[in-house]
Amino acid sequence: MGEVGYLITGVKDVRQSKVGDTVTSIKKRATQALPGYTEPKPMVFSGLYPIDGSDYPDLREALDKLKLSDAALVYEPETSVALGFGFRCGFLGLLHLEIVSERLEREFGLDLIATAPSVVYTVELDDGTSQEVTNPSEFPTGRVTSVREPVVNAAVLAPKDYVGVIMELCQDKRGVLQGMEYLGRTAWRSNTPFRWVKLSSTFLTN
């Protein structure tokens, strides 16, 4: 049986404590962190700004509290000429963005403006250097040779009657169909009248 306990620390900023941190003692320190945990990597970025500029401290406090129950949330202060003071937030995906925005509005009573979501772009310059960009304002000056963005390789299993709809959905997300395989009636679905199809596609994440 496992044990349940609690730890009292002198941490003043909750952002200094992360899910998965290794706790060790002063006298017998651990030489390395326990394996098996990696920090969530944000894939979608969006700016959150309060409609009323005076709510900026409340938004900062709400994000701090929300971070306690959502380790995947990443944010940093950001300033916009049009929107004022806000935060540049990183999310796991569009659904995560919607959930966080909804929680901030419902649980903390904030009226927010969210900028258009974007992903991390890798910009290659003609001098051989590269730079990661999450905001259009960070786009480097100079001659750009290429711009790369994340993609997803996905395999979708579906009844053959829905193949057309799924292909249309992938194309709307700028997807590229890599292949299609008819699986027939698989053993785990032998009691259904459907014949299953596997579609392999690559599409951009934003």
PDB file of N, CA and C in Angstrom, residues 51-148:
ATOM      1  N   ILE A  51     -10.034  42.574 -20.825  1.00  0.00           N
ATOM      2  CA  ILE A  51     -10.730  43.663 -21.517  1.00  0.00           C
ATOM      3  C   ILE A  51     -10.558  44.965 -20.750  1.00  0.00           C
ATOM      4  N   ASP A  52     -10.655  44.877 -19.431  1.00  0.00           N
ATOM      5  CA  ASP A  52     -10.406  46.033 -18.562  1.00  0.00           C
ATOM      6  C   ASP A  52      -8.956  45.957 -18.085  1.00  0.00           C
ATOM      7  N   GLY A  53      -8.156  46.954 -18.430  1.00  0.00           N
ATOM      8  CA  GLY A  53      -6.738  46.929 -18.081  1.00  0.00           C
ATOM      9  C   GLY A  53      -6.474  46.816 -16.590  1.00  0.00           C
ATOM     10  N   SER A  54      -7.414  47.284 -15.759  1.00  0.00           N
ATOM     11  CA  SER A  54      -7.226  47.213 -14.303  1.00  0.00           C
ATOM     12  C   SER A  54      -7.314  45.787 -13.775  1.00  0.00           C
ATOM     13  N   ASP A  55      -7.781  44.849 -14.614  1.00  0.00           N
ATOM     14  CA  ASP A  55      -7.888  43.446 -14.198  1.00  0.00           C
ATOM     15  C   ASP A  55      -6.595  42.670 -14.435  1.00  0.00           C
ATOM     16  N   TYR A  56      -5.541  43.357 -14.882  1.00  0.00           N
ATOM     17  CA  TYR A  56      -4.278  42.650 -15.150  1.00  0.00           C
ATOM     18  C   TYR A  56      -3.733  41.945 -13.910  1.00  0.00           C
ATOM     19  N   PRO A  57      -3.688  42.586 -12.716  1.00  0.00           N
ATOM     20  CA  PRO A  57      -3.218  41.857 -11.521  1.00  0.00           C
ATOM     21  C   PRO A  57      -4.091  40.648 -11.197  1.00  0.00           C
ATOM     22  N   ASP A  58      -5.404  40.769 -11.418  1.00  0.00           N
ATOM     23  CA  ASP A  58      -6.294  39.631 -11.165  1.00  0.00           C
ATOM     24  C   ASP A  58      -6.013  38.485 -12.134  1.00  0.00           C
ATOM     25  N   LEU A  59      -5.701  38.808 -13.388  1.00  0.00           N
ATOM     26  CA  LEU A  59      -5.366  37.779 -14.363  1.00  0.00           C
ATOM     27  C   LEU A  59      -4.073  37.074 -13.976  1.00  0.00           C
ATOM     28  N   ARG A  60      -3.099  37.829 -13.515  1.00  0.00           N
ATOM     29  CA  ARG A  60      -1.827  37.226 -13.091  1.00  0.00           C
ATOM     30  C   ARG A  60      -2.040  36.293 -11.904  1.00  0.00           C
ATOM     31  N   GLU A  61      -2.845  36.712 -10.947  1.00  0.00           N
ATOM     32  CA  GLU A  61      -3.131  35.870  -9.790  1.00  0.00           C
ATOM     33  C   GLU A  61      -3.929  34.628 -10.186  1.00  0.00           C
ATOM     34  N   ALA A  62      -4.871  34.794 -11.127  1.00  0.00           N
ATOM     35  CA  ALA A  62      -5.673  33.655 -11.574  1.00  0.00           C
ATOM     36  C   ALA A  62      -4.803  32.626 -12.296  1.00  0.00           C
ATOM     37  N   LEU A  63      -3.861  33.079 -13.113  1.00  0.00           N
ATOM     38  CA  LEU A  63      -2.961  32.151 -13.797  1.00  0.00           C
ATOM     39  C   LEU A  63      -2.071  31.421 -12.809  1.00  0.00           C
ATOM     40  N   ASP A  64      -1.615  32.127 -11.769  1.00  0.00           N
ATOM     41  CA  ASP A  64      -0.798  31.484 -10.740  1.00  0.00           C
ATOM     42  C   ASP A  64      -1.573  30.375 -10.041  1.00  0.00           C
ATOM     43  N   LYS A  65      -2.824  30.625  -9.735  1.00  0.00           N
ATOM     44  CA  LYS A  65      -3.648  29.622  -9.064  1.00  0.00           C
ATOM     45  C   LYS A  65      -3.978  28.463 -10.001  1.00  0.00           C
ATOM     46  N   LEU A  66      -4.256  28.792 -11.254  1.00  0.00           N
ATOM     47  CA  LEU A  66      -4.594  27.750 -12.225  1.00  0.00           C
ATOM     48  C   LEU A  66      -3.397  26.847 -12.500  1.00  0.00           C
ATOM     49  N   LYS A  67      -2.206  27.405 -12.405  1.00  0.00           N
ATOM     50  CA  LYS A  67      -0.985  26.638 -12.642  1.00  0.00           C
ATOM     51  C   LYS A  67      -0.834  25.504 -11.619  1.00  0.00           C
ATOM     52  N   LEU A  68      -1.398  25.684 -10.420  1.00  0.00           N
ATOM     53  CA  LEU A  68      -1.305  24.659  -9.379  1.00  0.00           C
ATOM     54  C   LEU A  68      -1.986  23.363  -9.794  1.00  0.00           C
ATOM     55  N   SER A  69      -3.046  23.461 -10.570  1.00  0.00           N
ATOM     56  CA  SER A  69      -3.791  22.271 -10.987  1.00  0.00           C
ATOM     57  C   SER A  69      -3.587  21.925 -12.457  1.00  0.00           C
ATOM     58  N   ASP A  70      -2.786  22.721 -13.154  1.00  0.00           N
ATOM     59  CA  ASP A  70      -2.541  22.477 -14.572  1.00  0.00           C
ATOM     60  C   ASP A  70      -1.057  22.692 -14.853  1.00  0.00           C
ATOM     61  N   ALA A  71      -0.281  21.617 -14.726  1.00  0.00           N
ATOM     62  CA  ALA A  71       1.174  21.728 -14.885  1.00  0.00           C
ATOM     63  C   ALA A  71       1.576  22.026 -16.312  1.00  0.00           C
ATOM     64  N   ALA A  72       0.694  21.795 -17.285  1.00  0.00           N
ATOM     65  CA  ALA A  72       1.034  21.996 -18.692  1.00  0.00           C
ATOM     66  C   ALA A  72       0.892  23.456 -19.122  1.00  0.00           C
ATOM     67  N   LEU A  73       0.331  24.300 -18.271  1.00  0.00           N
ATOM     68  CA  LEU A  73       0.125  25.703 -18.618  1.00  0.00           C
ATOM     69  C   LEU A  73       1.429  26.480 -18.458  1.00  0.00           C
ATOM     70  N   VAL A  74       1.824  27.199 -19.508  1.00  0.00           N
ATOM     71  CA  VAL A  74       3.029  28.025 -19.501  1.00  0.00           C
ATOM     72  C   VAL A  74       2.635  29.442 -19.885  1.00  0.00           C
ATOM     73  N   TYR A  75       3.161  30.443 -19.176  1.00  0.00           N
ATOM     74  CA  TYR A  75       2.793  31.827 -19.488  1.00  0.00           C
ATOM     75  C   TYR A  75       3.910  32.770 -19.070  1.00  0.00           C
ATOM     76  N   GLU A  76       3.955  33.899 -19.752  1.00  0.00           N
ATOM     77  CA  GLU A  76       4.906  34.953 -19.438  1.00  0.00           C
ATOM     78  C   GLU A  76       4.276  36.291 -19.802  1.00  0.00           C
ATOM     79  N   PRO A  77       4.666  37.371 -19.123  1.00  0.00           N
ATOM     80  CA  PRO A  77       4.074  38.690 -19.400  1.00  0.00           C
ATOM     81  C   PRO A  77       4.347  39.131 -20.829  1.00  0.00           C
ATOM     82  N   GLU A  78       3.382  39.849 -21.384  1.00  0.00           N
ATOM     83  CA  GLU A  78       3.489  40.341 -22.760  1.00  0.00           C
ATOM     84  C   GLU A  78       2.767  41.676 -22.859  1.00  0.00           C
ATOM     85  N   THR A  79       3.264  42.547 -23.691  1.00  0.00           N
ATOM     86  CA  THR A  79       2.660  43.863 -23.877  1.00  0.00           C
ATOM     87  C   THR A  79       2.306  44.060 -25.341  1.00  0.00           C
ATOM     88  N   SER A  80       1.110  44.551 -25.585  1.00  0.00           N
ATOM     89  CA  SER A  80       0.643  44.840 -26.934  1.00  0.00           C
ATOM     90  C   SER A  80       0.240  46.312 -27.024  1.00  0.00           C
ATOM     91  N   VAL A  81       0.573  46.932 -28.139  1.00  0.00           N
ATOM     92  CA  VAL A  81       0.213  48.344 -28.328  1.00  0.00           C
ATOM     93  C   VAL A  81      -1.300  48.509 -28.329  1.00  0.00           C
ATOM     94  N   ALA A  82      -2.009  47.540 -28.944  1.00  0.00           N
ATOM     95  CA  ALA A  82      -3.465  47.654 -29.072  1.00  0.00           C
ATOM     96  C   ALA A  82      -4.206  47.131 -27.841  1.00  0.00           C
ATOM     97  N   LEU A  83      -3.674  46.072 -27.211  1.00  0.00           N
ATOM     98  CA  LEU A  83      -4.408  45.400 -26.133  1.00  0.00           C
ATOM     99  C   LEU A  83      -3.874  45.690 -24.744  1.00  0.00           C
ATOM    100  N   GLY A  84      -2.712  46.303 -24.640  1.00  0.00           N
ATOM    101  CA  GLY A  84      -2.164  46.633 -23.331  1.00  0.00           C
ATOM    102  C   GLY A  84      -1.361  45.488 -22.734  1.00  0.00           C
ATOM    103  N   PHE A  85      -1.487  45.326 -21.406  1.00  0.00           N
ATOM    104  CA  PHE A  85      -0.716  44.306 -20.698  1.00  0.00           C
ATOM    105  C   PHE A  85      -1.494  42.997 -20.649  1.00  0.00           C
ATOM    106  N   GLY A  86      -0.776  41.909 -20.898  1.00  0.00           N
ATOM    107  CA  GLY A  86      -1.388  40.585 -20.852  1.00  0.00           C
ATOM    108  C   GLY A  86      -0.326  39.521 -20.689  1.00  0.00           C
ATOM    109  N   PHE A  87      -0.654  38.311 -21.097  1.00  0.00           N
ATOM    110  CA  PHE A  87       0.264  37.187 -20.949  1.00  0.00           C
ATOM    111  C   PHE A  87       0.291  36.362 -22.229  1.00  0.00           C
ATOM    112  N   ARG A  88       1.475  35.950 -22.601  1.00  0.00           N
ATOM    113  CA  ARG A  88       1.667  35.016 -23.711  1.00  0.00           C
ATOM    114  C   ARG A  88       1.645  33.621 -23.123  1.00  0.00           C
ATOM    115  N   CYS A  89       0.643  32.817 -23.466  1.00  0.00           N
ATOM    116  CA  CYS A  89       0.430  31.518 -22.838  1.00  0.00           C
ATOM    117  C   CYS A  89       0.694  30.393 -23.824  1.00  0.00           C
ATOM    118  N   GLY A  90       1.268  29.307 -23.308  1.00  0.00           N
ATOM    119  CA  GLY A  90       1.509  28.114 -24.103  1.00  0.00           C
ATOM    120  C   GLY A  90       0.584  26.997 -23.679  1.00  0.00           C
ATOM    121  N   PHE A  91       0.006  26.296 -24.657  1.00  0.00           N
ATOM    122  CA  PHE A  91      -0.975  25.242 -24.393  1.00  0.00           C
ATOM    123  C   PHE A  91      -0.577  23.964 -25.139  1.00  0.00           C
ATOM    124  N   LEU A  92      -1.148  22.847 -24.686  1.00  0.00           N
ATOM    125  CA  LEU A  92      -0.890  21.576 -25.352  1.00  0.00           C
ATOM    126  C   LEU A  92      -1.593  21.492 -26.701  1.00  0.00           C
ATOM    127  N   GLY A  93      -2.690  22.218 -26.858  1.00  0.00           N
ATOM    128  CA  GLY A  93      -3.453  22.206 -28.096  1.00  0.00           C
ATOM    129  C   GLY A  93      -4.595  23.195 -28.011  1.00  0.00           C
ATOM    130  N   LEU A  94      -5.418  23.217 -29.053  1.00  0.00           N
ATOM    131  CA  LEU A  94      -6.538  24.162 -29.088  1.00  0.00           C
ATOM    132  C   LEU A  94      -7.563  23.865 -28.012  1.00  0.00           C
ATOM    133  N   LEU A  95      -7.803  22.569 -27.718  1.00  0.00           N
ATOM    134  CA  LEU A  95      -8.753  22.215 -26.668  1.00  0.00           C
ATOM    135  C   LEU A  95      -8.263  22.709 -25.316  1.00  0.00           C
ATOM    136  N   HIS A  96      -6.978  22.572 -25.065  1.00  0.00           N
ATOM    137  CA  HIS A  96      -6.398  23.068 -23.812  1.00  0.00           C
ATOM    138  C   HIS A  96      -6.574  24.582 -23.704  1.00  0.00           C
ATOM    139  N   LEU A  97      -6.393  25.293 -24.809  1.00  0.00           N
ATOM    140  CA  LEU A  97      -6.602  26.741 -24.839  1.00  0.00           C
ATOM    141  C   LEU A  97      -8.037  27.091 -24.478  1.00  0.00           C
ATOM    142  N   GLU A  98      -8.999  26.392 -25.043  1.00  0.00           N
ATOM    143  CA  GLU A  98     -10.402  26.671 -24.755  1.00  0.00           C
ATOM    144  C   GLU A  98     -10.737  26.397 -23.293  1.00  0.00           C
ATOM    145  N   ILE A  99     -10.204  25.314 -22.750  1.00  0.00           N
ATOM    146  CA  ILE A  99     -10.500  24.960 -21.363  1.00  0.00           C
ATOM    147  C   ILE A  99      -9.936  26.006 -20.409  1.00  0.00           C
ATOM    148  N   VAL A 100      -8.691  26.425 -20.620  1.00  0.00           N
ATOM    149  CA  VAL A 100      -8.070  27.422 -19.743  1.00  0.00           C
ATOM    150  C   VAL A 100      -8.817  28.747 -19.825  1.00  0.00           C
ATOM    151  N   SER A 101      -9.155  29.189 -21.029  1.00  0.00           N
ATOM    152  CA  SER A 101      -9.886  30.456 -21.189  1.00  0.00           C
ATOM    153  C   SER A 101     -11.237  30.398 -20.491  1.00  0.00           C
ATOM    154  N   GLU A 102     -11.919  29.255 -20.637  1.00  0.00           N
ATOM    155  CA  GLU A 102     -13.231  29.107 -20.007  1.00  0.00           C
ATOM    156  C   GLU A 102     -13.113  29.109 -18.493  1.00  0.00           C
ATOM    157  N   ARG A 103     -12.098  28.446 -17.959  1.00  0.00           N
ATOM    158  CA  ARG A 103     -11.910  28.412 -16.496  1.00  0.00           C
ATOM    159  C   ARG A 103     -11.581  29.797 -15.951  1.00  0.00           C
ATOM    160  N   LEU A 104     -10.760  30.543 -16.661  1.00  0.00           N
ATOM    161  CA  LEU A 104     -10.412  31.892 -16.202  1.00  0.00           C
ATOM    162  C   LEU A 104     -11.641  32.793 -16.164  1.00  0.00           C
ATOM    163  N   GLU A 105     -12.529  32.628 -17.129  1.00  0.00           N
ATOM    164  CA  GLU A 105     -13.715  33.470 -17.168  1.00  0.00           C
ATOM    165  C   GLU A 105     -14.757  33.041 -16.146  1.00  0.00           C
ATOM    166  N   ARG A 106     -14.950  31.724 -16.002  1.00  0.00           N
ATOM    167  CA  ARG A 106     -15.999  31.236 -15.100  1.00  0.00           C
ATOM    168  C   ARG A 106     -15.576  31.246 -13.637  1.00  0.00           C
ATOM    169  N   GLU A 107     -14.381  30.718 -13.359  1.00  0.00           N
ATOM    170  CA  GLU A 107     -13.961  30.560 -11.973  1.00  0.00           C
ATOM    171  C   GLU A 107     -13.429  31.844 -11.362  1.00  0.00           C
ATOM    172  N   PHE A 108     -12.885  32.746 -12.188  1.00  0.00           N
ATOM    173  CA  PHE A 108     -12.270  33.951 -11.656  1.00  0.00           C
ATOM    174  C   PHE A 108     -12.982  35.228 -12.108  1.00  0.00           C
ATOM    175  N   GLY A 109     -14.048  35.073 -12.891  1.00  0.00           N
ATOM    176  CA  GLY A 109     -14.858  36.220 -13.277  1.00  0.00           C
ATOM    177  C   GLY A 109     -14.138  37.230 -14.148  1.00  0.00           C
ATOM    178  N   LEU A 110     -13.260  36.780 -15.035  1.00  0.00           N
ATOM    179  CA  LEU A 110     -12.495  37.681 -15.891  1.00  0.00           C
ATOM    180  C   LEU A 110     -13.092  37.747 -17.295  1.00  0.00           C
ATOM    181  N   ASP A 111     -13.037  38.922 -17.888  1.00  0.00           N
ATOM    182  CA  ASP A 111     -13.424  39.100 -19.284  1.00  0.00           C
ATOM    183  C   ASP A 111     -12.144  39.244 -20.101  1.00  0.00           C
ATOM    184  N   LEU A 112     -11.905  38.262 -20.970  1.00  0.00           N
ATOM    185  CA  LEU A 112     -10.622  38.182 -21.646  1.00  0.00           C
ATOM    186  C   LEU A 112     -10.749  38.295 -23.158  1.00  0.00           C
ATOM    187  N   ILE A 113      -9.653  38.712 -23.771  1.00  0.00           N
ATOM    188  CA  ILE A 113      -9.489  38.685 -25.221  1.00  0.00           C
ATOM    189  C   ILE A 113      -8.328  37.749 -25.521  1.00  0.00           C
ATOM    190  N   ALA A 114      -8.557  36.759 -26.370  1.00  0.00           N
ATOM    191  CA  ALA A 114      -7.518  35.805 -26.755  1.00  0.00           C
ATOM    192  C   ALA A 114      -7.099  36.079 -28.191  1.00  0.00           C
ATOM    193  N   THR A 115      -5.810  36.202 -28.416  1.00  0.00           N
ATOM    194  CA  THR A 115      -5.313  36.416 -29.771  1.00  0.00           C
ATOM    195  C   THR A 115      -5.361  35.109 -30.558  1.00  0.00           C
ATOM    196  N   ALA A 116      -5.215  35.205 -31.851  1.00  0.00           N
ATOM    197  CA  ALA A 116      -5.254  34.015 -32.712  1.00  0.00           C
ATOM    198  C   ALA A 116      -4.139  33.053 -32.315  1.00  0.00           C
ATOM    199  N   PRO A 117      -4.461  31.783 -32.131  1.00  0.00           N
ATOM    200  CA  PRO A 117      -3.428  30.819 -31.725  1.00  0.00           C
ATOM    201  C   PRO A 117      -2.416  30.577 -32.833  1.00  0.00           C
ATOM    202  N   SER A 118      -1.183  30.306 -32.424  1.00  0.00           N
ATOM    203  CA  SER A 118      -0.110  30.013 -33.359  1.00  0.00           C
ATOM    204  C   SER A 118       0.782  28.926 -32.776  1.00  0.00           C
ATOM    205  N   VAL A 119       1.653  28.388 -33.590  1.00  0.00           N
ATOM    206  CA  VAL A 119       2.569  27.334 -33.145  1.00  0.00           C
ATOM    207  C   VAL A 119       3.999  27.877 -33.168  1.00  0.00           C
ATOM    208  N   VAL A 120       4.945  27.024 -32.789  1.00  0.00           N
ATOM    209  CA  VAL A 120       6.349  27.414 -32.811  1.00  0.00           C
ATOM    210  C   VAL A 120       6.892  27.265 -34.230  1.00  0.00           C
ATOM    211  N   TYR A 121       7.400  28.341 -34.778  1.00  0.00           N
ATOM    212  CA  TYR A 121       7.997  28.328 -36.105  1.00  0.00           C
ATOM    213  C   TYR A 121       9.519  28.382 -35.980  1.00  0.00           C
ATOM    214  N   THR A 122      10.200  27.584 -36.771  1.00  0.00           N
ATOM    215  CA  THR A 122      11.659  27.640 -36.840  1.00  0.00           C
ATOM    216  C   THR A 122      12.049  28.364 -38.123  1.00  0.00           C
ATOM    217  N   VAL A 123      12.676  29.512 -37.958  1.00  0.00           N
ATOM    218  CA  VAL A 123      13.039  30.367 -39.094  1.00  0.00           C
ATOM    219  C   VAL A 123      14.525  30.187 -39.384  1.00  0.00           C
ATOM    220  N   GLU A 124      14.844  29.798 -40.622  1.00  0.00           N
ATOM    221  CA  GLU A 124      16.228  29.643 -41.064  1.00  0.00           C
ATOM    222  C   GLU A 124      16.630  30.898 -41.847  1.00  0.00           C
ATOM    223  N   LEU A 125      17.774  31.484 -41.444  1.00  0.00           N
ATOM    224  CA  LEU A 125      18.274  32.693 -42.101  1.00  0.00           C
ATOM    225  C   LEU A 125      19.399  32.345 -43.064  1.00  0.00           C
ATOM    226  N   ASP A 126      19.710  33.289 -43.948  1.00  0.00           N
ATOM    227  CA  ASP A 126      20.720  33.026 -44.971  1.00  0.00           C
ATOM    228  C   ASP A 126      22.130  32.930 -44.402  1.00  0.00           C
ATOM    229  N   ASP A 127      22.340  33.385 -43.160  1.00  0.00           N
ATOM    230  CA  ASP A 127      23.670  33.274 -42.556  1.00  0.00           C
ATOM    231  C   ASP A 127      23.881  31.935 -41.851  1.00  0.00           C
ATOM    232  N   GLY A 128      22.906  31.018 -41.994  1.00  0.00           N
ATOM    233  CA  GLY A 128      23.042  29.690 -41.403  1.00  0.00           C
ATOM    234  C   GLY A 128      22.472  29.549 -40.008  1.00  0.00           C
ATOM    235  N   THR A 129      22.027  30.634 -39.400  1.00  0.00           N
ATOM    236  CA  THR A 129      21.449  30.574 -38.063  1.00  0.00           C
ATOM    237  C   THR A 129      19.957  30.292 -38.141  1.00  0.00           C
ATOM    238  N   SER A 130      19.398  29.845 -37.031  1.00  0.00           N
ATOM    239  CA  SER A 130      17.958  29.574 -36.942  1.00  0.00           C
ATOM    240  C   SER A 130      17.415  30.184 -35.668  1.00  0.00           C
ATOM    241  N   GLN A 131      16.136  30.466 -35.661  1.00  0.00           N
ATOM    242  CA  GLN A 131      15.488  31.095 -34.523  1.00  0.00           C
ATOM    243  C   GLN A 131      14.071  30.572 -34.392  1.00  0.00           C
ATOM    244  N   GLU A 132      13.666  30.267 -33.141  1.00  0.00           N
ATOM    245  CA  GLU A 132      12.302  29.820 -32.883  1.00  0.00           C
ATOM    246  C   GLU A 132      11.412  31.026 -32.613  1.00  0.00           C
ATOM    247  N   VAL A 133      10.260  31.053 -33.259  1.00  0.00           N
ATOM    248  CA  VAL A 133       9.351  32.194 -33.163  1.00  0.00           C
ATOM    249  C   VAL A 133       7.975  31.691 -32.740  1.00  0.00           C
ATOM    250  N   THR A 134       7.406  32.296 -31.710  1.00  0.00           N
ATOM    251  CA  THR A 134       6.053  31.971 -31.269  1.00  0.00           C
ATOM    252  C   THR A 134       5.102  33.143 -31.431  1.00  0.00           C
ATOM    253  N   ASN A 135       5.640  34.285 -31.811  1.00  0.00           N
ATOM    254  CA  ASN A 135       4.842  35.496 -31.950  1.00  0.00           C
ATOM    255  C   ASN A 135       5.287  36.221 -33.219  1.00  0.00           C
ATOM    256  N   PRO A 136       4.351  36.701 -34.040  1.00  0.00           N
ATOM    257  CA  PRO A 136       4.750  37.426 -35.260  1.00  0.00           C
ATOM    258  C   PRO A 136       5.691  38.588 -34.994  1.00  0.00           C
ATOM    259  N   SER A 137       5.584  39.218 -33.812  1.00  0.00           N
ATOM    260  CA  SER A 137       6.471  40.341 -33.498  1.00  0.00           C
ATOM    261  C   SER A 137       7.916  39.899 -33.311  1.00  0.00           C
ATOM    262  N   GLU A 138       8.143  38.588 -33.086  1.00  0.00           N
ATOM    263  CA  GLU A 138       9.498  38.069 -32.897  1.00  0.00           C
ATOM    264  C   GLU A 138      10.146  37.657 -34.214  1.00  0.00           C
ATOM    265  N   PHE A 139       9.428  37.787 -35.315  1.00  0.00           N
ATOM    266  CA  PHE A 139       9.958  37.339 -36.609  1.00  0.00           C
ATOM    267  C   PHE A 139      11.222  38.126 -36.931  1.00  0.00           C
ATOM    268  N   PRO A 140      12.328  37.428 -37.222  1.00  0.00           N
ATOM    269  CA  PRO A 140      13.613  38.119 -37.401  1.00  0.00           C
ATOM    270  C   PRO A 140      13.653  38.930 -38.686  1.00  0.00           C
ATOM    271  N   THR A 141      14.492  39.945 -38.650  1.00  0.00           N
ATOM    272  CA  THR A 141      14.725  40.746 -39.848  1.00  0.00           C
ATOM    273  C   THR A 141      15.893  40.138 -40.628  1.00  0.00           C
ATOM    274  N   GLY A 142      15.932  40.386 -41.905  1.00  0.00           N
ATOM    275  CA  GLY A 142      16.987  39.823 -42.737  1.00  0.00           C
ATOM    276  C   GLY A 142      16.412  38.852 -43.759  1.00  0.00           C
ATOM    277  N   ARG A 143      17.290  38.200 -44.479  1.00  0.00           N
ATOM    278  CA  ARG A 143      16.861  37.282 -45.533  1.00  0.00           C
ATOM    279  C   ARG A 143      16.533  35.927 -44.933  1.00  0.00           C
ATOM    280  N   VAL A 144      15.300  35.489 -45.120  1.00  0.00           N
ATOM    281  CA  VAL A 144      14.820  34.214 -44.588  1.00  0.00           C
ATOM    282  C   VAL A 144      14.860  33.184 -45.707  1.00  0.00           C
ATOM    283  N   THR A 145      15.501  32.052 -45.436  1.00  0.00           N
ATOM    284  CA  THR A 145      15.593  30.997 -46.448  1.00  0.00           C
ATOM    285  C   THR A 145      14.448  30.001 -46.353  1.00  0.00           C
ATOM    286  N   SER A 146      13.970  29.738 -45.140  1.00  0.00           N
ATOM    287  CA  SER A 146      12.865  28.789 -44.975  1.00  0.00           C
ATOM    288  C   SER A 146      12.221  28.985 -43.609  1.00  0.00           C
ATOM    289  N   VAL A 147      10.962  28.569 -43.528  1.00  0.00           N
ATOM    290  CA  VAL A 147      10.215  28.606 -42.267  1.00  0.00           C
ATOM    291  C   VAL A 147       9.570  27.240 -42.069  1.00  0.00           C
ATOM    292  N   ARG A 148       9.810  26.620 -40.931  1.00  0.00           N
ATOM    293  CA  ARG A 148       9.265  25.300 -40.638  1.00  0.00           C
ATOM    294  C   ARG A 148       8.305  25.376 -39.456  1.00  0.00           C
TER     295      ARG A 148
END
